[in-house]
């Protein structure tokens, strides 16, 4: 595997010479994720970048836990971590890499403890159905990993390093060069930890929990003719993780993963027309070793080839987009002899700015698959600036998700008779602005038919369509920012109330908290800044009958940062994580670390 990653690094560098970027007068990242930028104004989107990414240390779990209302189910620190939007499952969350859905073909989801957020320039979080733009799986929401292409910036470099408790470390490098025609981007990094933290109220430590993961990004763009440009994005990563032991008699095991992503784009703009063609290859491999002593392992390999053509037209505040795409996926493994899936789709999206205060969006999509009949999908939205201090948003959509390879073919558990999930959802958003304050309050309803879940059947877990699930709730977000002289002060807070109920049993779904809240406060004066982060997760049930539960818990972090250098581009910081030494579990029998510490340095030049 290591030889393979070195080979792909060399191939990526070779391809870098021939790659290019867009001349469209939009944000340079927009063509790679045009749907998010141009057709989702009626849905709430939170974009995280800059110091917020840096302070998370590359941890996607930490970033989303403290800066969003996404619930993260984590099997112990550094172990498998899966997200949940608005009471839906992890497989109903789409992870989008530069406009392409990259969820696992085997699991239908992404492990967020293998994602290094410092590999990307910004990360956007969007709740609500997004199947029109991103296909199967974008039922609950989507998380967008974006790499930007910029021109006329010269040479820029950034290095960051951190070290903390449990021999935890992280190193990241970003280097870019660009002129009027050419843009080259390199990013690489590695994080790891012994992860041997003490377990509260015992003499034990977290055993067999060590891990590492590393990545390499190469992107390039070249504007070679008026209106024409070519662009390449590539991302390769691998990691090794020992699975923490549940009990003293547990068997030590480990897991290795390798992922590769390559995308070439051709952009063309002429008058009111914008054309974009993407060619993509996604590779996914894993190796699971039931014991550390054996050389035998279980494995899974998949390859996905995709082509997507996007044609847009813009005139007089009216934007129209037509999208055609096709994907072919093949998978093989020790538990799956061979499986394939082919999907084609056609989408039409439009947006009309009726006047300076009112716009509407409408989109439709039809997929064609070799194994299922995907439903006809739609999305409708409206945004109305009623006054200077009040804005109203409405959105409704139909979404779906197909069973994954594991759902269908896993020996002894897979079920070829599974039905795809379908959902109908609606939301009403209200935004208020008063001076330095902004308040967003949103209510939503989601009805999911034939929800897919892996449920214990005696000693065996198996996927089932559990009938109808109704999800409804309330989300709110408050922001306040004040600047006077060299003083800067900011407060943010959010709260979500979520009911996700199986209509057959009238029970809340497993691992869906009724309540989640976050809060943060930051203050800076010239070269010094301090910040405090807070997260509260309410109780969750650990069984389908709601007879057993994990207690609610609060977790807080505190950080202090010093900036120096001519433009204060050099920063040194210290963090206290789990400040109040809270004893808690996010998953049953998976205790999390107590109070721990972290030091970091970030340099730009």
Short mmCIF file of N, CA and C in Angstrom, two decimals, residues 286 298-300 332-338 405-406 409-412:
data_model
loop_
_atom_site.label_atom_id
_atom_site.label_comp_id
_atom_site.label_asym_id
_atom_site.label_seq_id
_atom_site.Cartn_x
_atom_site.Cartn_y
_atom_site.Cartn_z
N UNK A 286 -9.70 -1.07 1.87
CA UNK A 286 -9.52 -1.25 3.30
C UNK A 286 -9.02 -2.67 3.57
N UNK A 298 -9.38 -9.35 6.22
CA UNK A 298 -10.55 -9.14 5.39
C UNK A 298 -10.33 -7.84 4.61
N UNK A 299 -10.84 -7.78 3.39
CA UNK A 299 -10.54 -6.61 2.57
C UNK A 299 -11.74 -6.21 1.73
N UNK A 300 -11.67 -5.01 1.21
CA UNK A 300 -12.65 -4.51 0.25
C UNK A 300 -11.99 -3.48 -0.65
N UNK A 332 -15.12 -5.37 -4.90
CA UNK A 332 -14.76 -6.75 -4.61
C UNK A 332 -14.19 -6.80 -3.21
N UNK A 333 -14.36 -7.93 -2.54
CA UNK A 333 -13.83 -8.05 -1.17
C UNK A 333 -13.88 -9.48 -0.70
N UNK A 334 -13.34 -9.69 0.49
CA UNK A 334 -13.34 -11.03 1.07
C UNK A 334 -14.75 -11.48 1.39
N UNK A 335 -15.66 -10.55 1.63
CA UNK A 335 -17.05 -10.89 1.93
C UNK A 335 -17.98 -10.64 0.74
N UNK A 336 -17.49 -9.91 -0.27
CA UNK A 336 -18.27 -9.62 -1.46
C UNK A 336 -17.45 -10.07 -2.66
N UNK A 337 -17.88 -11.12 -3.35
CA UNK A 337 -17.09 -11.66 -4.44
C UNK A 337 -16.90 -10.63 -5.55
N UNK A 338 -18.00 -10.03 -5.99
CA UNK A 338 -17.91 -8.99 -7.01
C UNK A 338 -19.26 -8.31 -7.12
N UNK A 405 -23.36 -1.64 -1.12
CA UNK A 405 -22.88 -3.00 -1.40
C UNK A 405 -22.98 -3.88 -0.16
N UNK A 406 -22.61 -3.35 1.01
CA UNK A 406 -22.69 -4.15 2.23
C UNK A 406 -24.14 -4.50 2.58
N UNK A 409 -25.04 -7.36 -0.13
CA UNK A 409 -24.26 -8.57 -0.40
C UNK A 409 -23.52 -9.15 0.78
N UNK A 410 -23.56 -8.53 1.97
CA UNK A 410 -22.77 -9.04 3.10
C UNK A 410 -23.25 -10.45 3.47
N UNK A 411 -22.33 -11.45 3.49
CA UNK A 411 -22.74 -12.84 3.74
C UNK A 411 -23.43 -13.00 5.09
N UNK A 412 -24.56 -13.68 5.05
CA UNK A 412 -25.30 -13.95 6.28
C UNK A 412 -26.17 -12.81 6.75
#
